């Protein structure tokens, strides 16, 4: 959308200032007229003293509305000044100031810039034409009075050139300062508009930051609560089935439920501590987990009734804490979903791969065939975590049943994340290091 054209509108305070200026100028014009009469300016050819009072009103009263109607005020004052000089009204100083102010106001406050230029140029050209004609007539009169014709360097001609130079400076100054005031105000208005836009952008950014924080908090709570509640639910169901036949085994299961509850409370406390820390980022690190802690997820998954196989492929390298947390949560959510939906007899495999380009966590489970993936908060949270680490996530059903979840994060040589994202690709297992853990129930 194009910006609205700049316009200047006088405020009430500025209009009151114009009234004060007009009153001060009137008093000054009356005093100047009185002193000029006493000093006998124009000699015997001057107009009657009462004409000075009329001129004082005509040249100062329009200044009271100079910002509201710049062009009419400038024209009115210029005509009054022209008549006063023509009829030799005994007042010249305040009239000069009033005309300067009126020309300046046209340049500084007239919104129609083309009309402002035409008004000022017309007044200036008219004044110079009148001045040149007057100078020419006076030069002829002085030449007639003299015994010889006025020469090129005669005192009178020199005086006329000084008057011409002063008028150039006078009108040029009024024109320049009026234009400068207009452009300065225009720049100030643009600056204020940009400041307002920046303030709005800051508010939008702050609102977006709050929304992102809420999303991150919701994601953390979902991962922590969903995982542990799912484990406790499975364990509670198993305890209910065996409580009569095998009390000892039911006690062992109840002990596992208690441990899961403690773990959930511990992680929630860590999350709350992160939120309470001034300036703390909720994405980094609500817990102190590392990629090695995925092994505990595998063990808990097996204890909860989903036999899970764990493999570490490649030489482990240091991984940023935010990447470790996000990959840990992705593995946690994937195993939680497998326990919920894979069905009886399902198994899972968790593989952590390290290579020269990055780190990858893959979770594959057997079980019920999945025809169409149904989007949910869990998948959304996993994709957000992968993207937050600069990586990618691939979730796909397996032809034999179950799902494959693969999260890959590229790393630089020093173990930090790369800015560019790469598409997930299949990797063969390096031969350097192979750590394998298998737990079955």
Short mmCIF file of C-alpha atoms in Angstrom, two decimals:
data_model
loop_
_atom_site.label_atom_id
_atom_site.label_comp_id
_atom_site.label_asym_id
_atom_site.label_seq_id
_atom_site.Cartn_x
_atom_site.Cartn_y
_atom_site.Cartn_z
CA UNK A 1 0.00 0.00 0.00
CA UNK A 2 1.54 3.39 -1.00
CA UNK A 3 2.18 5.85 1.80
CA UNK A 4 -0.28 8.71 2.22
CA UNK A 5 0.98 12.12 0.97
CA UNK A 6 2.52 14.28 3.65
CA UNK A 7 0.40 17.19 4.87
CA UNK A 8 0.92 19.79 7.59
CA UNK A 9 -2.03 20.84 9.71
CA UNK A 10 -1.48 23.52 12.36
CA UNK A 11 -2.35 22.55 15.89
CA UNK A 12 -4.39 24.69 18.27
CA UNK A 13 -1.21 25.66 20.09
CA UNK A 14 0.44 26.79 16.85
CA UNK A 15 -2.62 28.87 15.92
CA UNK A 16 -2.48 30.55 19.33
CA UNK A 17 1.18 31.28 18.65
CA UNK A 18 0.22 32.99 15.38
CA UNK A 19 -2.21 35.24 17.25
CA UNK A 20 0.55 36.23 19.66
CA UNK A 21 2.94 36.86 16.76
CA UNK A 22 0.39 39.10 15.01
CA UNK A 23 -0.17 41.11 18.20
CA UNK A 24 3.56 41.58 18.83
CA UNK A 25 4.15 42.55 15.21
CA UNK A 26 1.32 45.11 15.37
CA UNK A 27 2.80 46.76 18.43
CA UNK A 28 6.19 46.79 16.71
CA UNK A 29 4.67 48.32 13.56
CA UNK A 30 3.01 51.12 15.53
CA UNK A 31 6.27 51.95 17.33
CA UNK A 32 8.22 51.78 14.07
CA UNK A 33 5.72 54.07 12.34
CA UNK A 34 5.90 56.61 15.19
CA UNK A 35 9.70 56.63 15.22
CA UNK A 36 9.87 56.78 11.42
CA UNK A 37 7.56 59.80 11.42
CA UNK A 38 9.73 61.55 13.98
CA UNK A 39 12.86 60.66 11.99
CA UNK A 40 11.19 62.15 8.88
CA UNK A 41 11.71 59.13 6.66
CA UNK A 42 10.83 60.03 3.02
CA UNK A 43 11.07 63.71 3.99
CA UNK A 44 8.27 65.97 2.84
CA UNK A 45 6.90 63.39 0.38
CA UNK A 46 5.82 60.88 3.01
CA UNK A 47 2.16 60.00 3.45
CA UNK A 48 0.02 61.15 6.35
CA UNK A 49 0.84 59.53 9.74
CA UNK A 50 -2.60 57.92 10.02
CA UNK A 51 -1.82 55.79 6.94
CA UNK A 52 0.92 54.10 8.97
CA UNK A 53 -1.67 52.85 11.46
CA UNK A 54 -3.80 51.42 8.65
CA UNK A 55 -0.69 49.85 7.15
CA UNK A 56 0.27 48.33 10.50
CA UNK A 57 -3.10 46.58 10.69
CA UNK A 58 -2.98 45.44 7.05
CA UNK A 59 0.51 44.01 7.28
CA UNK A 60 0.25 42.28 10.69
CA UNK A 61 -3.37 41.10 11.10
CA UNK A 62 -3.10 38.40 8.37
CA UNK A 63 -0.25 36.81 10.32
CA UNK A 64 -2.83 35.57 12.84
CA UNK A 65 -3.96 32.95 10.26
CA UNK A 66 -0.70 32.49 8.37
CA UNK A 67 -0.53 28.69 8.90
CA UNK A 68 -4.17 28.10 7.98
CA UNK A 69 -4.14 30.11 4.73
CA UNK A 70 -0.49 30.67 3.77
CA UNK A 71 -1.02 31.79 0.16
CA UNK A 72 -3.77 34.44 0.77
CA UNK A 73 -1.81 35.82 3.72
CA UNK A 74 1.37 36.15 1.63
CA UNK A 75 -0.47 37.85 -1.23
CA UNK A 76 -2.28 40.26 1.12
CA UNK A 77 0.89 41.28 2.96
CA UNK A 78 2.82 41.67 -0.31
CA UNK A 79 0.14 43.98 -1.73
CA UNK A 80 0.09 46.03 1.48
CA UNK A 81 3.89 46.31 1.40
CA UNK A 82 3.86 47.30 -2.28
CA UNK A 83 1.28 50.06 -1.68
CA UNK A 84 3.12 51.31 1.41
CA UNK A 85 6.41 51.69 -0.49
CA UNK A 86 4.63 53.25 -3.47
CA UNK A 87 2.83 55.90 -1.37
CA UNK A 88 5.78 56.28 1.04
CA UNK A 89 3.95 55.29 4.23
CA UNK A 90 6.33 56.06 7.12
CA UNK A 91 7.02 52.45 8.18
CA UNK A 92 9.41 50.05 6.43
CA UNK A 93 10.98 47.74 8.99
CA UNK A 94 8.10 45.67 10.40
CA UNK A 95 6.59 45.41 6.91
CA UNK A 96 9.82 43.79 5.67
CA UNK A 97 9.72 41.30 8.54
CA UNK A 98 6.04 40.51 7.97
CA UNK A 99 6.58 39.81 4.27
CA UNK A 100 9.58 37.58 5.04
CA UNK A 101 7.48 35.61 7.53
CA UNK A 102 4.60 35.25 5.05
CA UNK A 103 6.88 33.96 2.26
CA UNK A 104 8.55 31.57 4.69
CA UNK A 105 5.14 30.29 5.81
CA UNK A 106 4.09 29.53 2.23
CA UNK A 107 7.16 27.33 1.81
CA UNK A 108 6.88 25.70 5.23
CA UNK A 109 3.13 25.09 5.53
CA UNK A 110 1.43 25.04 2.13
CA UNK A 111 0.53 21.42 1.32
CA UNK A 112 0.15 21.99 -2.42
CA UNK A 113 3.84 22.25 -3.26
CA UNK A 114 3.33 23.31 -6.87
CA UNK A 115 1.01 26.13 -5.81
CA UNK A 116 3.47 27.11 -3.06
CA UNK A 117 6.25 27.47 -5.62
CA UNK A 118 4.02 29.48 -8.00
CA UNK A 119 2.90 31.86 -5.23
CA UNK A 120 6.43 32.55 -4.00
CA UNK A 121 8.00 32.87 -7.44
CA UNK A 122 5.20 35.20 -8.55
CA UNK A 123 5.64 37.48 -5.53
CA UNK A 124 9.44 37.50 -5.83
CA UNK A 125 9.42 38.17 -9.58
CA UNK A 126 6.80 40.89 -9.15
CA UNK A 127 8.83 42.58 -6.43
CA UNK A 128 12.03 42.49 -8.49
CA UNK A 129 10.30 43.86 -11.60
CA UNK A 130 8.84 46.68 -9.52
CA UNK A 131 12.24 47.30 -7.87
CA UNK A 132 14.09 47.44 -11.18
CA UNK A 133 11.54 49.84 -12.67
CA UNK A 134 11.74 52.06 -9.59
CA UNK A 135 15.54 52.01 -9.65
CA UNK A 136 15.59 52.90 -13.33
CA UNK A 137 13.30 55.90 -12.83
CA UNK A 138 15.28 57.16 -9.87
CA UNK A 139 18.51 56.71 -11.81
CA UNK A 140 17.13 58.86 -14.65
CA UNK A 141 16.02 61.54 -12.20
CA UNK A 142 19.40 61.59 -10.52
CA UNK A 143 21.12 61.80 -13.89
CA UNK A 144 18.98 64.77 -14.90
CA UNK A 145 19.85 66.59 -11.67
CA UNK A 146 23.56 65.97 -12.07
CA UNK A 147 25.79 68.02 -14.33
CA UNK A 148 26.95 64.78 -16.03
CA UNK A 149 25.17 61.52 -16.72
CA UNK A 150 25.42 58.90 -14.00
CA UNK A 151 28.38 56.68 -14.84
CA UNK A 152 28.86 52.97 -14.35
CA UNK A 153 30.55 53.45 -10.99
CA UNK A 154 28.51 56.39 -9.76
CA UNK A 155 27.61 56.42 -6.03
CA UNK A 156 23.91 56.12 -6.77
CA UNK A 157 24.36 53.06 -8.97
CA UNK A 158 26.51 51.43 -6.33
CA UNK A 159 23.77 52.09 -3.78
CA UNK A 160 21.18 50.53 -6.08
CA UNK A 161 23.34 47.43 -6.57
CA UNK A 162 23.59 47.05 -2.79
CA UNK A 163 19.80 47.26 -2.55
CA UNK A 164 19.46 44.65 -5.28
CA UNK A 165 21.88 42.30 -3.51
CA UNK A 166 20.05 42.71 -0.21
CA UNK A 167 16.74 41.87 -1.87
CA UNK A 168 18.26 38.75 -3.44
CA UNK A 169 19.43 37.61 -0.01
CA UNK A 170 16.10 38.61 1.55
CA UNK A 171 13.83 36.72 -0.84
CA UNK A 172 16.27 33.84 -1.33
CA UNK A 173 16.47 33.35 2.45
CA UNK A 174 12.67 33.33 2.79
CA UNK A 175 12.39 30.75 0.00
CA UNK A 176 15.22 28.52 1.28
CA UNK A 177 14.21 28.45 4.93
CA UNK A 178 10.58 27.75 4.03
CA UNK A 179 11.59 24.76 1.90
CA UNK A 180 13.99 23.56 4.58
CA UNK A 181 11.27 23.68 7.22
CA UNK A 182 8.87 21.71 5.01
CA UNK A 183 11.42 18.96 4.29
CA UNK A 184 12.53 18.79 7.92
CA UNK A 185 8.94 18.32 9.04
CA UNK A 186 8.41 15.73 6.30
CA UNK A 187 11.46 13.78 7.49
CA UNK A 188 10.23 13.98 11.07
CA UNK A 189 6.81 12.65 10.03
CA UNK A 190 8.45 9.76 8.14
CA UNK A 191 10.59 9.01 11.20
CA UNK A 192 7.53 9.01 13.45
CA UNK A 193 5.70 6.71 11.03
CA UNK A 194 8.62 4.30 10.94
CA UNK A 195 8.88 4.42 14.72
CA UNK A 196 5.18 3.57 15.00
CA UNK A 197 5.60 0.72 12.51
CA UNK A 198 8.61 -0.60 14.43
CA UNK A 199 6.60 -0.42 17.64
CA UNK A 200 3.80 -2.42 16.03
CA UNK A 201 6.32 -4.94 14.70
CA UNK A 202 7.85 -5.18 18.17
CA UNK A 203 4.43 -5.90 19.65
CA UNK A 204 3.76 -8.53 16.99
CA UNK A 205 7.17 -10.08 17.58
CA UNK A 206 6.57 -10.13 21.32
CA UNK A 207 3.18 -11.77 20.79
CA UNK A 208 4.74 -14.34 18.47
CA UNK A 209 7.47 -15.03 21.02
CA UNK A 210 4.84 -15.61 23.69
CA UNK A 211 2.93 -17.93 21.36
CA UNK A 212 6.10 -19.86 20.53
CA UNK A 213 6.90 -20.18 24.22
CA UNK A 214 3.42 -21.53 24.86
CA UNK A 215 3.86 -24.04 22.04
CA UNK A 216 7.23 -25.14 23.42
CA UNK A 217 5.83 -25.49 26.93
CA UNK A 218 2.87 -27.47 25.62
CA UNK A 219 5.22 -29.70 23.65
CA UNK A 220 7.39 -30.38 26.71
CA UNK A 221 4.37 -31.14 28.86
CA UNK A 222 2.90 -33.40 26.20
CA UNK A 223 6.13 -35.37 25.86
CA UNK A 224 6.71 -35.75 29.61
CA UNK A 225 3.15 -36.45 30.66
CA UNK A 226 2.15 -38.63 27.70
CA UNK A 227 5.19 -40.88 28.03
CA UNK A 228 5.00 -41.49 31.76
CA UNK A 229 1.22 -41.71 31.94
CA UNK A 230 1.27 -44.22 29.08
CA UNK A 231 3.85 -46.34 30.89
CA UNK A 232 1.93 -46.16 34.14
CA UNK A 233 -1.30 -47.07 32.38
CA UNK A 234 0.22 -50.18 30.80
CA UNK A 235 1.84 -51.20 34.06
CA UNK A 236 -1.36 -50.64 36.03
CA UNK A 237 -3.27 -52.85 33.57
CA UNK A 238 -0.69 -55.58 33.90
CA UNK A 239 -0.80 -55.36 37.71
CA UNK A 240 -4.59 -55.66 37.68
CA UNK A 241 -4.36 -58.87 35.63
CA UNK A 242 -1.79 -60.63 37.84
CA UNK A 243 -2.60 -59.24 41.27
CA UNK A 244 -4.59 -62.35 42.26
CA UNK A 245 -2.40 -65.02 40.62
CA UNK A 246 1.07 -63.53 41.29
CA UNK A 247 1.15 -60.96 44.12
CA UNK A 248 4.93 -60.68 43.99
CA UNK A 249 4.94 -59.78 40.31
CA UNK A 250 2.16 -57.26 40.88
CA UNK A 251 4.29 -55.63 43.57
CA UNK A 252 7.17 -55.40 41.14
CA UNK A 253 4.89 -53.77 38.58
CA UNK A 254 3.61 -51.31 41.19
CA UNK A 255 7.20 -50.45 42.00
CA UNK A 256 7.71 -49.63 38.31
CA UNK A 257 4.62 -47.42 38.37
CA UNK A 258 6.00 -45.57 41.36
CA UNK A 259 9.34 -45.10 39.58
CA UNK A 260 7.57 -43.75 36.47
CA UNK A 261 5.62 -41.31 38.64
CA UNK A 262 8.82 -40.10 40.29
CA UNK A 263 10.46 -39.64 36.90
CA UNK A 264 7.48 -37.66 35.64
CA UNK A 265 7.50 -35.41 38.71
CA UNK A 266 11.27 -34.93 38.37
CA UNK A 267 11.04 -33.86 34.73
CA UNK A 268 8.11 -31.55 35.45
CA UNK A 269 10.11 -29.89 38.21
CA UNK A 270 13.03 -29.39 35.85
CA UNK A 271 10.68 -27.84 33.32
CA UNK A 272 9.27 -25.47 35.94
CA UNK A 273 12.76 -24.50 37.09
CA UNK A 274 13.66 -23.61 33.52
CA UNK A 275 10.54 -21.46 33.18
CA UNK A 276 11.26 -19.69 36.48
CA UNK A 277 14.83 -18.81 35.44
CA UNK A 278 14.97 -15.16 34.23
CA UNK A 279 15.83 -15.10 30.55
CA UNK A 280 15.78 -18.89 30.38
CA UNK A 281 14.87 -20.52 27.09
CA UNK A 282 12.23 -23.20 27.41
CA UNK A 283 13.73 -25.03 24.46
CA UNK A 284 17.12 -25.35 26.08
CA UNK A 285 17.31 -27.54 28.32
CA UNK A 286 14.20 -28.31 30.36
CA UNK A 287 16.01 -31.49 31.33
CA UNK A 288 19.63 -32.62 31.33
CA UNK A 289 19.13 -35.68 29.14
CA UNK A 290 21.66 -36.76 26.53
CA UNK A 291 21.52 -39.22 23.67
CA UNK A 292 22.87 -41.90 26.02
CA UNK A 293 19.65 -41.59 28.03
CA UNK A 294 17.74 -43.11 25.12
CA UNK A 295 18.95 -46.44 26.54
CA UNK A 296 16.78 -45.82 29.62
CA UNK A 297 13.81 -45.18 27.34
CA UNK A 298 14.40 -48.54 25.71
CA UNK A 299 14.53 -50.30 29.08
CA UNK A 300 11.37 -48.56 30.27
CA UNK A 301 9.62 -49.44 27.02
CA UNK A 302 10.54 -53.10 27.45
CA UNK A 303 9.35 -53.09 31.04
CA UNK A 304 6.08 -51.53 29.91
CA UNK A 305 5.38 -54.48 27.60
CA UNK A 306 6.94 -53.43 24.28
CA UNK A 307 10.15 -55.46 23.70
CA UNK A 308 12.64 -52.92 22.36
CA UNK A 309 16.04 -53.45 20.76
CA UNK A 310 18.67 -50.66 21.07
CA UNK A 311 21.68 -50.15 18.80
CA UNK A 312 24.32 -47.38 18.61
CA UNK A 313 26.11 -47.28 15.24
CA UNK A 314 29.28 -45.31 14.64
CA UNK A 315 31.63 -43.40 16.91
CA UNK A 316 29.65 -41.15 19.30
CA UNK A 317 30.54 -37.45 19.04
CA UNK A 318 29.57 -34.48 21.24
CA UNK A 319 26.09 -33.23 20.43
CA UNK A 320 24.64 -29.84 21.47
CA UNK A 321 22.30 -30.15 24.43
CA UNK A 322 19.31 -28.79 22.52
CA UNK A 323 19.81 -31.41 19.80
CA UNK A 324 20.16 -34.18 22.39
CA UNK A 325 16.96 -33.13 24.16
CA UNK A 326 14.99 -32.90 20.92
CA UNK A 327 16.16 -36.30 19.63
CA UNK A 328 15.49 -37.85 23.04
CA UNK A 329 11.94 -36.47 23.01
CA UNK A 330 11.35 -37.72 19.47
CA UNK A 331 12.42 -41.22 20.53
CA UNK A 332 10.25 -40.95 23.64
CA UNK A 333 7.17 -39.91 21.68
CA UNK A 334 7.73 -42.62 19.05
CA UNK A 335 7.94 -45.38 21.67
CA UNK A 336 4.90 -44.00 23.47
CA UNK A 337 2.89 -44.10 20.23
CA UNK A 338 4.11 -47.64 19.54
CA UNK A 339 2.91 -48.86 22.96
CA UNK A 340 -0.46 -47.23 22.39
CA UNK A 341 -1.19 -48.30 18.83
CA UNK A 342 1.06 -51.19 17.75
CA UNK A 343 -1.02 -53.84 19.47
CA UNK A 344 -0.23 -57.14 21.21
CA UNK A 345 3.02 -58.84 20.23
CA UNK A 346 4.62 -55.76 18.69
CA UNK A 347 8.35 -55.04 19.03
CA UNK A 348 10.50 -51.98 18.42
CA UNK A 349 14.04 -51.15 17.35
CA UNK A 350 15.86 -47.93 18.27
CA UNK A 351 19.02 -47.06 16.34
CA UNK A 352 21.30 -44.08 16.99
CA UNK A 353 23.69 -43.47 14.08
CA UNK A 354 26.74 -41.20 14.07
CA UNK A 355 28.54 -40.40 10.82
CA UNK A 356 30.69 -37.66 9.33
CA UNK A 357 27.70 -35.51 8.44
CA UNK A 358 25.49 -35.71 11.52
CA UNK A 359 23.51 -37.82 13.93
CA UNK A 360 20.36 -39.83 13.26
CA UNK A 361 17.81 -41.52 15.51
CA UNK A 362 15.56 -44.14 13.95
CA UNK A 363 12.66 -45.87 15.71
CA UNK A 364 11.00 -48.79 13.94
CA UNK A 365 8.15 -50.80 15.42
CA UNK A 366 6.13 -53.79 14.22
CA UNK A 367 2.45 -54.28 14.82
CA UNK A 368 -0.76 -53.17 13.20
CA UNK A 369 -0.59 -51.98 9.62
CA UNK A 370 -1.10 -48.24 9.21
CA UNK A 371 -2.92 -47.27 6.03
CA UNK A 372 -2.97 -43.48 6.50
CA UNK A 373 -1.09 -41.38 9.04
CA UNK A 374 -3.43 -39.31 11.15
CA UNK A 375 -1.84 -35.98 12.08
CA UNK A 376 -1.77 -35.20 15.78
CA UNK A 377 0.03 -33.17 18.41
CA UNK A 378 2.66 -35.87 18.83
CA UNK A 379 3.75 -35.81 15.17
CA UNK A 380 3.56 -32.03 15.09
CA UNK A 381 5.77 -31.79 18.18
CA UNK A 382 8.33 -34.16 16.68
CA UNK A 383 8.52 -32.20 13.45
CA UNK A 384 8.91 -28.93 15.36
CA UNK A 385 11.71 -30.41 17.44
CA UNK A 386 13.54 -31.66 14.36
CA UNK A 387 13.18 -28.28 12.64
CA UNK A 388 14.31 -26.43 15.79
CA UNK A 389 17.56 -28.44 15.68
CA UNK A 390 18.09 -27.69 11.98
CA UNK A 391 17.22 -31.25 11.01
CA UNK A 392 14.50 -33.25 9.28
CA UNK A 393 11.93 -35.85 10.29
CA UNK A 394 10.49 -38.69 8.25
CA UNK A 395 7.46 -40.65 9.52
CA UNK A 396 6.21 -43.45 7.25
CA UNK A 397 4.15 -46.64 7.60
CA UNK A 398 5.95 -49.95 7.01
CA UNK A 399 4.63 -52.45 4.49
CA UNK A 400 4.96 -55.24 7.06
CA UNK A 401 3.08 -53.23 9.69
CA UNK A 402 4.03 -50.55 12.18
CA UNK A 403 5.87 -47.28 11.62
CA UNK A 404 9.33 -45.98 10.91
CA UNK A 405 10.36 -42.64 12.45
CA UNK A 406 13.71 -41.23 11.37
CA UNK A 407 15.08 -37.91 12.70
CA UNK A 408 18.36 -36.61 11.31
CA UNK A 409 20.33 -33.54 12.41
CA UNK A 410 23.42 -32.45 10.42
CA UNK A 411 26.49 -31.55 12.49
CA UNK A 412 29.68 -29.65 11.73
CA UNK A 413 33.12 -30.92 12.54
CA UNK A 414 33.06 -29.39 16.05
CA UNK A 415 29.74 -31.04 16.90
CA UNK A 416 27.54 -27.95 16.44
CA UNK A 417 24.48 -28.00 14.23
CA UNK A 418 24.55 -26.85 10.64
CA UNK A 419 22.28 -24.14 9.40
CA UNK A 420 21.30 -25.98 6.24
CA UNK A 421 18.77 -28.75 6.43
CA UNK A 422 19.19 -32.02 4.57
CA UNK A 423 16.71 -34.59 3.45
CA UNK A 424 16.65 -37.85 5.38
CA UNK A 425 18.59 -40.61 3.64
CA UNK A 426 19.33 -44.20 4.39
CA UNK A 427 22.76 -44.97 5.81
CA UNK A 428 24.68 -48.18 6.05
CA UNK A 429 26.14 -49.03 9.40
CA UNK A 430 29.78 -47.97 9.77
CA UNK A 431 32.11 -50.70 10.88
CA UNK A 432 34.12 -48.70 13.40
CA UNK A 433 31.87 -49.05 16.45
CA UNK A 434 28.73 -51.08 17.08
CA UNK A 435 27.11 -50.95 20.52
CA UNK A 436 24.06 -53.15 20.81
CA UNK A 437 21.66 -53.69 23.65
CA UNK A 438 18.70 -56.03 23.50
CA UNK A 439 16.12 -56.34 26.26
CA UNK A 440 13.12 -58.56 26.22
CA UNK A 441 10.37 -59.08 28.71
#
